[in-house]
Amino acid sequence: MDVDEKKRFENIVAAKQDFFSSGRTKDLSFRKEQLGKFSVIFEKHEKEIFEALKKDLGRCQSETYLAELLSTKSELALLCKKITSWSAKRKVTTPMLHWPASSYIQPEPYGVVLIISPWNYPFSLSLIPAMAAVAAGNTVVLKPSEYSAATTSLLVKLIGDYFDSSLIEVVDGGVDETKLLLESKFDYIFYTGGPAAAHSVMAAAAKNLTPLTLELGGKSPCILHNVSNLQSAVKRIIWGKFFNAGQTCVAPDYLLLRFSEKKLVLSMIYETIKDFYTASPKDSRSYSRIINLRHLKRLSSLLQDGNILLGGDFDEESLYFSPTVLDGITWDSPIMQEEVFGPLLPVICYENISEVINELKSRPKPLALYLFTDNDDVKNQVIGSVSSGGVCVNDTVLHLSNPFLPFGGVGNSGMGAYHGKAGFDTFSHLKSVMERKLGFDVDFRFPPYENMPSLLKKLLAFIG
Ligand code: NAD
């Protein structure tokens, strides 16, 4: 173990703890002022943000704007608008049994928060939780991914330039550094990434009984069933699948089609991919690259499964992996046992929807579930019987850009949620407070106890 590094991390955490203890972060005007700084970063440094994402993922400006800046800015706008009301006491009813009294919920910050973020949307997945944590009055240690090195360096610089390091600081490091950091005691941990590392994050949190949120991934199914406007459905599926070259936690992982529609849908998929990325996606400026060689090799090993209907080309030097469609896949195929997290779309055909529902119910709960259908019965049946973090009907990915919908997984896809008010509340302990007046008491509550007459029991049940 690197003793100096451990000491350095302890000092980083201690500085945040001291600043939190000073009480400054609880001041509403202080928090509003800090949110304003994020806004200045977004306005003044847009170009550097685009450049960093281009370096990390070969991603074009428009995709970066949609995926990283737009969502982060709209979260910030909502936080700025609502911070006063979300911070205020939330009055609740007091049952007559407790009268005279008043009751309310007082949101209070946890203290020092650790945010661990991944590489696929390294800007928004770092800053959306960080902004919510600051808005709620916490101090923050932010640990972005070592894989998205350009964005991590930019975050170190921007956060360092604009904020007091005792309020928020970015720590650059890989798995070893994260493990060392996790040895310090935090008041809340917010982790976004794969389920494997989540085990080690949760074990570290358990040592100090630190509450945590886990934003994980999983295999998000996409069902196409009885749709009249197939063209529109296919366009939306292909957009969600190949956005950021498939490296999206809520990307449709695989497509479920009725046998009867297979031929038509596959030909539409083929045409749509050509329309979006040309016949040579490698030369299209709209198509991103794979994050690193390790992931490219992992993806290429998935090609051994089924038949390649389209794509299947990759290039280790430029980290290009073509949009790929596979059929001849079954539920037992190796590609169906792990999250694809890349530009490969396995297609499975089915006869009837109950077959699909039964299979999905037997599998780990996904982060998102997509259903394209005109049939309300099928819609209600699927939403009602398959558990998932979220659902989007007749589109893909867009549900998570609505800040009024909490975003998070369930079971294997995570625990807890954020975005909008859910984010503010995630970083707040919702403290229950009852205030009573002294003097008025009914004797039956104090010892020595007498047997209660049944009329009194009935009265208590009625007013309680
Ligand atoms: P990653 O490798 O960047 O890891 C995520 C973070 O965890 C990084 O900061 C990394 O340094 C740290 N880390 C890695 N191993 C660790 C360990 N053993 N102990 C402590 N920290 C560790 O990202 P990844 O895991 O490859 O991310 C991809 C996964 O994340 C996919 O499964 C994807 O679905 C999921 N994801 C989920 C969301 C969401 O919002 N739910 C968003 C993006 C990605």
Short mmCIF file of C-alpha atoms and ligand atoms in Angstrom, two decimals:
data_model
loop_
_atom_site.label_atom_id
_atom_site.label_comp_id
_atom_site.label_asym_id
_atom_site.label_seq_id
_atom_site.Cartn_x
_atom_site.Cartn_y
_atom_site.Cartn_z
CA MET A 1 0.00 0.00 0.00
CA ASP A 2 1.26 3.47 -0.87
CA VAL A 3 1.41 5.16 2.54
CA ASP A 4 2.03 8.66 1.15
CA GLU A 5 -0.90 8.36 -1.27
CA LYS A 6 -3.16 7.12 1.51
CA LYS A 7 -2.12 10.08 3.68
CA ARG A 8 -2.76 12.44 0.76
CA PHE A 9 -6.29 11.10 0.34
CA GLU A 10 -6.95 11.31 4.07
CA ASN A 11 -5.91 14.97 3.98
CA ILE A 12 -8.18 15.62 0.99
CA VAL A 13 -11.14 14.11 2.85
CA ALA A 14 -10.23 15.86 6.14
CA ALA A 15 -10.22 19.26 4.40
CA LYS A 16 -13.75 18.61 3.08
CA GLN A 17 -14.85 17.45 6.52
CA ASP A 18 -13.50 20.64 8.15
CA PHE A 19 -15.19 22.84 5.59
CA PHE A 20 -18.46 21.00 6.02
CA SER A 21 -18.21 21.34 9.81
CA SER A 22 -17.77 25.11 9.44
CA GLY A 23 -21.44 25.17 8.35
CA ARG A 24 -20.84 27.38 5.29
CA THR A 25 -22.25 24.87 2.83
CA LYS A 26 -25.61 24.99 4.61
CA ASP A 27 -26.00 28.64 3.71
CA LEU A 28 -28.43 28.91 0.80
CA SER A 29 -26.78 31.93 -0.82
CA PHE A 30 -23.38 30.18 -0.67
CA ARG A 31 -24.83 27.16 -2.47
CA LYS A 32 -26.50 29.33 -5.11
CA GLU A 33 -23.20 31.09 -5.71
CA GLN A 34 -21.47 27.72 -6.28
CA LEU A 35 -24.14 26.61 -8.78
CA GLY A 36 -23.51 29.84 -10.68
CA LYS A 37 -19.88 28.77 -11.15
CA PHE A 38 -20.95 25.59 -12.96
CA SER A 39 -22.95 27.77 -15.32
CA VAL A 40 -19.87 29.89 -16.09
CA ILE A 41 -17.84 26.71 -16.78
CA PHE A 42 -20.43 25.51 -19.31
CA GLU A 43 -20.55 28.85 -21.09
CA LYS A 44 -16.84 29.61 -21.18
CA HIS A 45 -15.33 26.19 -21.74
CA GLU A 46 -17.64 24.52 -24.23
CA LYS A 47 -14.89 24.20 -26.82
CA GLU A 48 -12.50 22.47 -24.38
CA ILE A 49 -15.29 20.09 -23.36
CA PHE A 50 -15.93 19.16 -27.01
CA GLU A 51 -12.21 18.63 -27.58
CA ALA A 52 -11.78 16.40 -24.52
CA LEU A 53 -14.67 14.15 -25.56
CA LYS A 54 -13.33 14.01 -29.11
CA LYS A 55 -10.01 12.76 -27.71
CA ASP A 56 -11.56 10.24 -25.33
CA LEU A 57 -14.30 8.77 -27.52
CA GLY A 58 -13.83 10.27 -30.98
CA ARG A 59 -17.24 11.78 -30.42
CA CYS A 60 -18.59 14.62 -32.58
CA GLN A 61 -19.77 17.94 -31.12
CA SER A 62 -23.47 17.34 -31.69
CA GLU A 63 -23.52 14.04 -29.80
CA THR A 64 -21.45 15.55 -27.00
CA TYR A 65 -23.77 18.53 -26.85
CA LEU A 66 -26.87 16.31 -26.65
CA ALA A 67 -25.42 13.73 -24.27
CA GLU A 68 -23.24 15.77 -21.97
CA LEU A 69 -23.93 19.50 -22.12
CA LEU A 70 -27.65 19.73 -22.72
CA SER A 71 -28.52 17.27 -19.95
CA THR A 72 -26.05 18.85 -17.51
CA LYS A 73 -27.29 22.36 -18.26
CA SER A 74 -30.94 21.43 -17.86
CA GLU A 75 -30.19 19.71 -14.53
CA LEU A 76 -28.38 22.85 -13.41
CA ALA A 77 -31.24 25.14 -14.50
CA LEU A 78 -33.71 23.06 -12.49
CA LEU A 79 -31.44 23.02 -9.42
CA CYS A 80 -31.05 26.82 -9.58
CA LYS A 81 -34.81 27.28 -9.93
CA LYS A 82 -35.81 24.86 -7.17
CA ILE A 83 -32.98 24.96 -4.64
CA THR A 84 -34.87 27.27 -2.28
CA SER A 85 -38.05 25.22 -2.17
CA TRP A 86 -36.27 21.85 -2.10
CA SER A 87 -34.11 23.02 0.84
CA ALA A 88 -37.08 24.27 2.85
CA LYS A 89 -38.94 22.41 5.58
CA ARG A 90 -41.55 20.08 4.06
CA LYS A 91 -44.61 20.23 6.30
CA VAL A 92 -46.47 16.96 6.88
CA THR A 93 -49.69 16.08 8.68
CA THR A 94 -49.63 15.46 12.44
CA PRO A 95 -52.27 12.92 13.58
CA MET A 96 -54.73 14.23 16.19
CA LEU A 97 -53.26 11.83 18.77
CA HIS A 98 -50.11 13.98 18.87
CA TRP A 99 -51.83 17.37 19.06
CA PRO A 100 -50.83 20.04 19.84
CA ALA A 101 -47.83 19.59 17.59
CA SER A 102 -46.45 20.28 14.13
CA SER A 103 -44.34 17.94 11.98
CA TYR A 104 -42.06 18.47 9.05
CA ILE A 105 -39.18 16.98 7.06
CA GLN A 106 -35.99 19.00 7.09
CA PRO A 107 -33.54 18.08 4.29
CA GLU A 108 -29.98 18.20 5.61
CA PRO A 109 -26.71 17.46 3.80
CA TYR A 110 -24.88 14.25 4.66
CA GLY A 111 -21.38 15.80 4.83
CA VAL A 112 -18.53 14.61 2.63
CA VAL A 113 -19.68 12.81 -0.51
CA LEU A 114 -17.55 10.60 -2.75
CA ILE A 115 -18.65 10.46 -6.39
CA ILE A 116 -17.08 7.76 -8.58
CA SER A 117 -17.92 8.12 -12.26
CA PRO A 118 -17.36 6.08 -15.45
CA TRP A 119 -15.83 6.84 -18.84
CA ASN A 120 -18.76 6.62 -21.27
CA TYR A 121 -20.29 10.05 -20.51
CA PRO A 122 -17.46 11.26 -18.29
CA PHE A 123 -18.54 14.90 -18.14
CA SER A 124 -22.26 14.64 -17.38
CA LEU A 125 -21.99 11.53 -15.20
CA SER A 126 -19.44 13.37 -13.05
CA LEU A 127 -21.06 16.78 -12.89
CA ILE A 128 -24.79 15.99 -12.65
CA PRO A 129 -24.33 14.18 -9.31
CA ALA A 130 -21.65 16.68 -8.18
CA MET A 131 -23.99 19.65 -8.78
CA ALA A 132 -26.83 17.95 -6.90
CA ALA A 133 -24.49 17.13 -3.99
CA VAL A 134 -23.28 20.76 -3.77
CA ALA A 135 -26.84 22.10 -4.10
CA ALA A 136 -27.88 19.93 -1.15
CA GLY A 137 -25.02 21.39 0.94
CA ASN A 138 -22.37 18.66 0.87
CA THR A 139 -18.67 18.84 0.15
CA VAL A 140 -17.47 16.59 -2.66
CA VAL A 141 -14.57 14.39 -3.69
CA LEU A 142 -15.02 13.48 -7.35
CA LYS A 143 -13.17 10.48 -8.83
CA PRO A 144 -13.73 10.26 -12.61
CA SER A 145 -12.61 7.33 -14.73
CA GLU A 146 -8.96 6.79 -15.62
CA TYR A 147 -10.06 5.63 -19.10
CA SER A 148 -11.49 8.99 -20.19
CA ALA A 149 -8.20 10.69 -19.42
CA ALA A 150 -8.72 13.91 -21.40
CA THR A 151 -12.06 14.67 -19.73
CA THR A 152 -10.66 13.77 -16.32
CA SER A 153 -7.74 16.22 -16.82
CA LEU A 154 -10.18 18.90 -17.92
CA LEU A 155 -12.35 18.29 -14.85
CA VAL A 156 -9.28 18.54 -12.59
CA LYS A 157 -8.42 21.88 -14.20
CA LEU A 158 -11.90 23.43 -14.36
CA ILE A 159 -13.02 22.40 -10.87
CA GLY A 160 -9.60 23.44 -9.51
CA ASP A 161 -9.83 26.85 -11.19
CA TYR A 162 -13.39 27.70 -10.23
CA PHE A 163 -13.96 26.16 -6.80
CA ASP A 164 -12.38 26.20 -3.36
CA SER A 165 -10.78 22.76 -3.04
CA SER A 166 -12.26 22.33 0.43
CA LEU A 167 -15.70 22.35 -1.19
CA ILE A 168 -15.06 20.16 -4.22
CA GLU A 169 -11.96 18.48 -5.57
CA VAL A 170 -11.29 16.07 -8.40
CA VAL A 171 -8.99 13.13 -7.72
CA ASP A 172 -7.32 11.61 -10.78
CA GLY A 173 -6.60 7.90 -10.39
CA GLY A 174 -7.36 4.33 -11.36
CA VAL A 175 -8.66 1.30 -9.51
CA ASP A 176 -5.85 1.22 -6.90
CA GLU A 177 -6.31 4.90 -6.06
CA THR A 178 -10.08 4.46 -5.84
CA LYS A 179 -9.66 1.55 -3.45
CA LEU A 180 -7.30 3.62 -1.32
CA LEU A 181 -9.70 6.55 -1.38
CA LEU A 182 -12.50 4.25 -0.25
CA GLU A 183 -10.53 3.47 2.92
CA SER A 184 -11.34 6.98 4.15
CA LYS A 185 -14.67 7.52 5.81
CA PHE A 186 -17.26 9.31 3.70
CA ASP A 187 -20.79 10.32 4.64
CA TYR A 188 -22.25 9.25 1.29
CA ILE A 189 -20.95 7.36 -1.75
CA PHE A 190 -22.40 7.74 -5.23
CA TYR A 191 -21.03 5.19 -7.71
CA THR A 192 -21.72 4.90 -11.44
CA GLY A 193 -20.13 2.04 -13.34
CA GLY A 194 -20.17 -1.70 -13.83
CA PRO A 195 -21.54 -4.24 -11.35
CA ALA A 196 -18.12 -5.90 -10.79
CA ALA A 197 -16.52 -2.81 -9.19
CA ALA A 198 -19.82 -2.08 -7.42
CA HIS A 199 -19.17 -5.10 -5.18
CA SER A 200 -15.91 -3.62 -3.99
CA VAL A 201 -17.44 -0.13 -3.54
CA MET A 202 -20.32 -1.55 -1.54
CA ALA A 203 -17.99 -3.66 0.62
CA ALA A 204 -15.92 -0.55 1.41
CA ALA A 205 -19.10 1.40 2.24
CA ALA A 206 -20.28 -1.42 4.52
CA LYS A 207 -17.17 -1.08 6.71
CA ASN A 208 -18.31 2.38 7.80
CA LEU A 209 -22.05 1.83 7.29
CA THR A 210 -21.90 4.57 4.67
CA PRO A 211 -25.13 4.99 2.68
CA LEU A 212 -24.69 4.74 -1.06
CA THR A 213 -26.27 4.90 -4.49
CA LEU A 214 -25.24 2.43 -7.17
CA GLU A 215 -25.95 3.46 -10.76
CA LEU A 216 -25.11 0.30 -12.71
CA GLY A 217 -25.93 -1.16 -16.11
CA GLY A 218 -27.26 -4.40 -17.50
CA LYS A 219 -28.90 -5.79 -20.58
CA SER A 220 -31.74 -3.44 -21.55
CA PRO A 221 -34.16 -5.26 -23.89
CA CYS A 222 -35.95 -3.61 -26.78
CA ILE A 223 -39.22 -5.21 -27.87
CA LEU A 224 -40.83 -4.43 -31.20
CA HIS A 225 -44.40 -5.66 -31.31
CA ASN A 226 -47.22 -4.68 -33.61
CA VAL A 227 -46.16 -1.20 -34.72
CA SER A 228 -47.74 0.48 -37.73
CA ASN A 229 -45.05 3.15 -38.10
CA LEU A 230 -42.11 0.75 -38.31
CA GLN A 231 -39.89 3.28 -40.01
CA SER A 232 -40.07 5.68 -37.08
CA ALA A 233 -39.54 2.86 -34.56
CA VAL A 234 -36.45 1.53 -36.34
CA LYS A 235 -34.94 5.03 -36.57
CA ARG A 236 -35.32 5.55 -32.83
CA ILE A 237 -33.92 2.10 -31.99
CA ILE A 238 -30.88 2.55 -34.21
CA TRP A 239 -30.23 6.03 -32.81
CA GLY A 240 -30.35 4.77 -29.19
CA LYS A 241 -28.23 1.71 -29.98
CA PHE A 242 -25.39 3.35 -31.91
CA PHE A 243 -25.26 6.72 -30.11
CA ASN A 244 -21.73 6.98 -28.64
CA ALA A 245 -20.96 3.71 -30.51
CA GLY A 246 -23.28 1.79 -28.22
CA GLN A 247 -21.40 2.75 -25.06
CA THR A 248 -24.49 3.93 -23.21
CA CYS A 249 -25.74 2.35 -20.00
CA VAL A 250 -29.35 2.58 -21.25
CA ALA A 251 -28.66 1.62 -24.88
CA PRO A 252 -31.05 -1.03 -26.20
CA ASP A 253 -28.83 -4.05 -25.61
CA TYR A 254 -30.69 -6.48 -27.89
CA LEU A 255 -33.75 -6.45 -30.12
CA LEU A 256 -36.75 -8.76 -29.79
CA LEU A 257 -38.78 -9.13 -32.99
CA ARG A 258 -41.69 -11.23 -34.13
CA PHE A 259 -40.67 -13.85 -36.72
CA SER A 260 -43.27 -12.42 -39.10
CA GLU A 261 -41.64 -8.96 -39.09
CA LYS A 262 -38.02 -10.05 -39.19
CA LYS A 263 -37.32 -9.61 -42.90
CA LEU A 264 -38.88 -6.17 -43.18
CA VAL A 265 -37.35 -4.82 -39.97
CA LEU A 266 -33.86 -6.07 -40.79
CA SER A 267 -33.96 -4.39 -44.18
CA MET A 268 -35.08 -1.13 -42.53
CA ILE A 269 -32.24 -1.44 -39.99
CA TYR A 270 -29.78 -1.86 -42.82
CA GLU A 271 -31.06 1.25 -44.64
CA THR A 272 -31.23 3.34 -41.46
CA ILE A 273 -27.64 2.57 -40.47
CA LYS A 274 -26.57 3.58 -43.97
CA ASP A 275 -28.60 6.81 -43.76
CA PHE A 276 -27.14 7.71 -40.35
CA TYR A 277 -23.50 6.76 -40.84
CA THR A 278 -23.12 6.30 -44.64
CA ALA A 279 -22.01 3.06 -46.27
CA SER A 280 -18.61 3.65 -44.67
CA PRO A 281 -19.26 4.48 -40.98
CA LYS A 282 -15.51 4.64 -40.36
CA ASP A 283 -15.44 7.88 -42.32
CA SER A 284 -18.60 9.30 -40.83
CA ARG A 285 -17.99 12.21 -38.43
CA SER A 286 -21.19 11.23 -36.60
CA TYR A 287 -19.84 7.89 -35.40
CA SER A 288 -17.80 7.55 -32.17
CA ARG A 289 -14.90 5.29 -31.28
CA ILE A 290 -14.45 2.59 -28.63
CA ILE A 291 -12.85 3.84 -25.42
CA ASN A 292 -9.77 1.57 -25.49
CA LEU A 293 -8.21 -1.58 -26.87
CA ARG A 294 -9.34 -3.76 -23.98
CA HIS A 295 -12.99 -2.94 -24.70
CA LEU A 296 -12.48 -3.31 -28.46
CA LYS A 297 -11.08 -6.81 -27.90
CA ARG A 298 -13.93 -7.69 -25.56
CA LEU A 299 -16.41 -6.59 -28.25
CA SER A 300 -14.63 -8.48 -31.03
CA SER A 301 -14.83 -11.69 -28.97
CA LEU A 302 -18.64 -11.31 -29.03
CA LEU A 303 -18.61 -11.71 -32.82
CA GLN A 304 -18.11 -15.45 -32.46
CA ASP A 305 -21.80 -15.72 -31.73
CA GLY A 306 -24.55 -16.07 -34.35
CA ASN A 307 -24.39 -14.68 -37.91
CA ILE A 308 -23.11 -11.24 -38.78
CA LEU A 309 -25.88 -9.62 -40.86
CA LEU A 310 -24.17 -6.27 -41.03
CA GLY A 311 -20.82 -4.81 -39.94
CA GLY A 312 -18.45 -6.87 -37.83
CA ASP A 313 -15.41 -4.80 -38.89
CA PHE A 314 -13.02 -3.26 -36.42
CA ASP A 315 -9.65 -1.64 -36.36
CA GLU A 316 -7.39 -1.82 -33.32
CA GLU A 317 -5.35 1.22 -34.21
CA SER A 318 -8.18 3.72 -34.62
CA LEU A 319 -10.45 1.91 -32.11
CA TYR A 320 -13.19 1.79 -34.73
CA PHE A 321 -15.90 -0.86 -34.45
CA SER A 322 -18.57 -0.81 -37.13
CA PRO A 323 -22.31 -0.79 -36.39
CA THR A 324 -23.01 -4.52 -36.27
CA VAL A 325 -26.21 -6.57 -36.39
CA LEU A 326 -26.23 -10.25 -35.41
CA ASP A 327 -28.91 -12.87 -35.80
CA GLY A 328 -28.98 -16.59 -35.09
CA ILE A 329 -28.76 -15.60 -31.42
CA THR A 330 -30.61 -17.49 -28.70
CA TRP A 331 -31.24 -16.61 -25.06
CA ASP A 332 -28.39 -18.97 -24.15
CA SER A 333 -25.80 -17.44 -26.49
CA PRO A 334 -22.71 -16.00 -24.75
CA ILE A 335 -23.57 -12.46 -26.00
CA MET A 336 -26.85 -12.72 -24.06
CA GLN A 337 -25.02 -13.34 -20.76
CA GLU A 338 -23.26 -9.96 -20.43
CA GLU A 339 -24.02 -6.32 -21.19
CA VAL A 340 -22.86 -5.59 -24.77
CA PHE A 341 -21.91 -1.93 -24.09
CA GLY A 342 -20.81 -1.40 -27.68
CA PRO A 343 -22.13 -1.24 -31.27
CA LEU A 344 -23.37 -4.83 -31.61
CA LEU A 345 -27.08 -5.46 -31.87
CA PRO A 346 -28.14 -9.08 -31.33
CA VAL A 347 -31.60 -9.87 -32.71
CA ILE A 348 -33.82 -12.59 -31.27
CA CYS A 349 -37.16 -13.58 -32.83
CA TYR A 350 -40.27 -14.75 -30.97
CA GLU A 351 -43.78 -16.00 -31.69
CA ASN A 352 -45.81 -14.47 -28.87
CA ILE A 353 -45.30 -11.82 -26.24
CA SER A 354 -45.89 -14.09 -23.23
CA GLU A 355 -42.77 -16.05 -24.21
CA VAL A 356 -40.77 -12.82 -24.06
CA ILE A 357 -42.28 -11.72 -20.75
CA ASN A 358 -41.50 -15.07 -19.11
CA GLU A 359 -37.91 -14.98 -20.30
CA LEU A 360 -37.37 -11.38 -19.15
CA LYS A 361 -38.84 -12.15 -15.73
CA SER A 362 -36.29 -14.92 -15.25
CA ARG A 363 -33.32 -12.65 -16.05
CA PRO A 364 -31.51 -9.96 -13.98
CA LYS A 365 -33.53 -6.73 -13.83
CA PRO A 366 -32.37 -4.32 -16.55
CA LEU A 367 -31.71 -0.58 -16.22
CA ALA A 368 -34.13 0.25 -19.04
CA LEU A 369 -36.83 -1.55 -20.95
CA TYR A 370 -37.96 -0.40 -24.40
CA LEU A 371 -41.24 -1.35 -25.92
CA PHE A 372 -42.46 -0.27 -29.34
CA THR A 373 -46.11 -1.12 -29.77
CA ASP A 374 -49.51 0.25 -30.79
CA ASN A 375 -51.21 -2.29 -28.58
CA ASP A 376 -52.27 -0.99 -25.14
CA ASP A 377 -52.89 -4.48 -23.73
CA VAL A 378 -49.36 -5.56 -24.60
CA LYS A 379 -48.00 -2.30 -23.19
CA ASN A 380 -49.80 -2.75 -19.86
CA GLN A 381 -48.87 -6.43 -19.70
CA VAL A 382 -45.15 -5.76 -20.24
CA ILE A 383 -44.90 -2.73 -17.91
CA GLY A 384 -46.94 -4.54 -15.28
CA SER A 385 -44.99 -7.78 -15.26
CA VAL A 386 -41.33 -7.05 -16.05
CA SER A 387 -39.31 -5.17 -13.43
CA SER A 388 -36.73 -2.66 -14.71
CA GLY A 389 -35.09 0.60 -13.59
CA GLY A 390 -37.21 2.57 -16.10
CA VAL A 391 -39.33 2.12 -19.20
CA CYS A 392 -39.59 4.11 -22.40
CA VAL A 393 -42.48 3.31 -24.71
CA ASN A 394 -42.03 3.98 -28.42
CA ASP A 395 -38.60 5.55 -28.03
CA THR A 396 -35.17 4.81 -26.60
CA VAL A 397 -32.94 6.58 -24.06
CA LEU A 398 -35.03 9.79 -23.88
CA HIS A 399 -36.75 8.97 -20.58
CA LEU A 400 -33.56 9.73 -18.71
CA SER A 401 -33.37 13.25 -20.08
CA ASN A 402 -36.60 14.18 -18.30
CA PRO A 403 -35.35 15.58 -14.97
CA PHE A 404 -38.80 15.06 -13.47
CA LEU A 405 -38.35 11.28 -13.75
CA PRO A 406 -35.98 9.75 -11.15
CA PHE A 407 -33.26 7.78 -12.93
CA GLY A 408 -31.83 4.61 -11.41
CA GLY A 409 -31.76 0.84 -11.53
CA VAL A 410 -33.30 -1.98 -9.56
CA GLY A 411 -31.70 -5.24 -8.44
CA ASN A 412 -28.65 -5.91 -10.61
CA SER A 413 -28.96 -2.57 -12.40
CA GLY A 414 -28.48 -0.56 -9.22
CA MET A 415 -30.09 1.00 -6.19
CA GLY A 416 -31.20 4.56 -5.55
CA ALA A 417 -31.92 7.25 -8.15
CA TYR A 418 -31.09 10.81 -9.13
CA HIS A 419 -31.89 13.62 -11.63
CA GLY A 420 -33.95 16.65 -10.64
CA LYS A 421 -35.50 16.52 -7.19
CA ALA A 422 -34.53 12.85 -6.83
CA GLY A 423 -30.88 13.98 -7.10
CA PHE A 424 -31.26 16.69 -4.48
CA ASP A 425 -33.00 14.22 -2.16
CA THR A 426 -30.39 11.51 -2.77
CA PHE A 427 -27.73 13.82 -1.35
CA SER A 428 -29.93 14.94 1.56
CA HIS A 429 -30.81 13.14 4.72
CA LEU A 430 -34.55 13.72 5.05
CA LYS A 431 -34.70 14.44 8.76
CA SER A 432 -38.06 13.96 10.45
CA VAL A 433 -38.92 16.60 13.04
CA MET A 434 -41.89 16.83 15.40
CA GLU A 435 -42.34 19.95 17.50
CA ARG A 436 -44.69 19.81 20.49
CA LYS A 437 -45.75 22.27 23.20
CA LEU A 438 -45.12 21.43 26.84
CA GLY A 439 -47.89 21.05 29.37
CA PHE A 440 -50.83 19.21 27.86
CA ASP A 441 -50.63 15.48 28.66
CA VAL A 442 -53.03 12.57 28.93
CA ASP A 443 -52.18 10.33 31.84
CA PHE A 444 -52.72 6.93 30.19
CA ARG A 445 -49.38 7.22 28.30
CA PHE A 446 -47.34 7.27 31.55
CA PRO A 447 -46.77 4.39 34.03
CA PRO A 448 -48.10 2.94 36.17
CA TYR A 449 -50.29 1.53 33.39
CA GLU A 450 -53.91 0.54 33.96
CA ASN A 451 -55.78 -1.83 31.63
CA MET A 452 -57.25 0.35 28.90
CA PRO A 453 -61.03 0.45 28.59
CA SER A 454 -62.11 -0.73 25.14
CA LEU A 455 -63.80 2.62 24.40
CA LEU A 456 -60.46 4.37 24.93
CA LYS A 457 -58.73 1.85 22.62
CA LYS A 458 -61.33 2.56 19.94
CA LEU A 459 -60.89 6.33 20.37
CA LEU A 460 -57.08 6.06 20.12
CA ALA A 461 -57.30 3.94 16.96
CA PHE A 462 -59.69 6.52 15.48
CA ILE A 463 -57.59 9.64 16.16
CA GLY A 464 -54.17 7.97 15.76
P1 NAD B 1 -15.06 2.29 -15.30
O1 NAD B 1 -14.11 1.18 -15.60
O2 NAD B 1 -14.73 3.67 -15.72
O3 NAD B 1 -15.33 2.22 -13.75
C1 NAD B 1 -16.19 3.15 -13.13
C2 NAD B 1 -15.45 3.82 -11.99
O4 NAD B 1 -15.17 2.85 -10.99
C3 NAD B 1 -14.11 4.43 -12.42
O5 NAD B 1 -13.98 5.68 -11.82
C4 NAD B 1 -13.10 3.41 -11.91
O6 NAD B 1 -11.87 4.01 -11.58
C5 NAD B 1 -13.78 2.85 -10.68
N1 NAD B 1 -13.42 1.47 -10.40
C6 NAD B 1 -13.17 0.47 -11.26
N2 NAD B 1 -12.91 -0.68 -10.60
C7 NAD B 1 -13.00 -0.40 -9.29
C8 NAD B 1 -12.85 -1.17 -8.09
N3 NAD B 1 -12.52 -2.46 -8.13
N4 NAD B 1 -13.04 -0.54 -6.91
C9 NAD B 1 -13.37 0.75 -6.86
N5 NAD B 1 -13.53 1.54 -7.96
C10 NAD B 1 -13.35 0.97 -9.15
O7 NAD B 1 -16.44 2.02 -15.91
P2 NAD B 1 -17.10 0.69 -16.23
O8 NAD B 1 -17.30 -0.07 -14.97
O9 NAD B 1 -16.46 0.04 -17.40
O10 NAD B 1 -18.49 1.35 -16.71
C11 NAD B 1 -19.29 0.71 -17.55
C12 NAD B 1 -20.49 0.22 -16.80
O11 NAD B 1 -21.12 1.30 -16.15
C13 NAD B 1 -21.52 -0.40 -17.68
O12 NAD B 1 -22.02 -1.54 -17.05
C14 NAD B 1 -22.59 0.66 -17.77
O13 NAD B 1 -23.87 0.14 -18.03
C15 NAD B 1 -22.49 1.27 -16.41
N6 NAD B 1 -23.00 2.64 -16.43
C16 NAD B 1 -24.10 2.92 -15.72
C17 NAD B 1 -24.63 4.19 -15.75
C18 NAD B 1 -25.86 4.57 -14.99
O14 NAD B 1 -26.15 5.75 -14.93
N7 NAD B 1 -26.58 3.63 -14.41
C19 NAD B 1 -24.00 5.17 -16.52
C20 NAD B 1 -22.85 4.84 -17.22
C21 NAD B 1 -22.34 3.57 -17.17
#
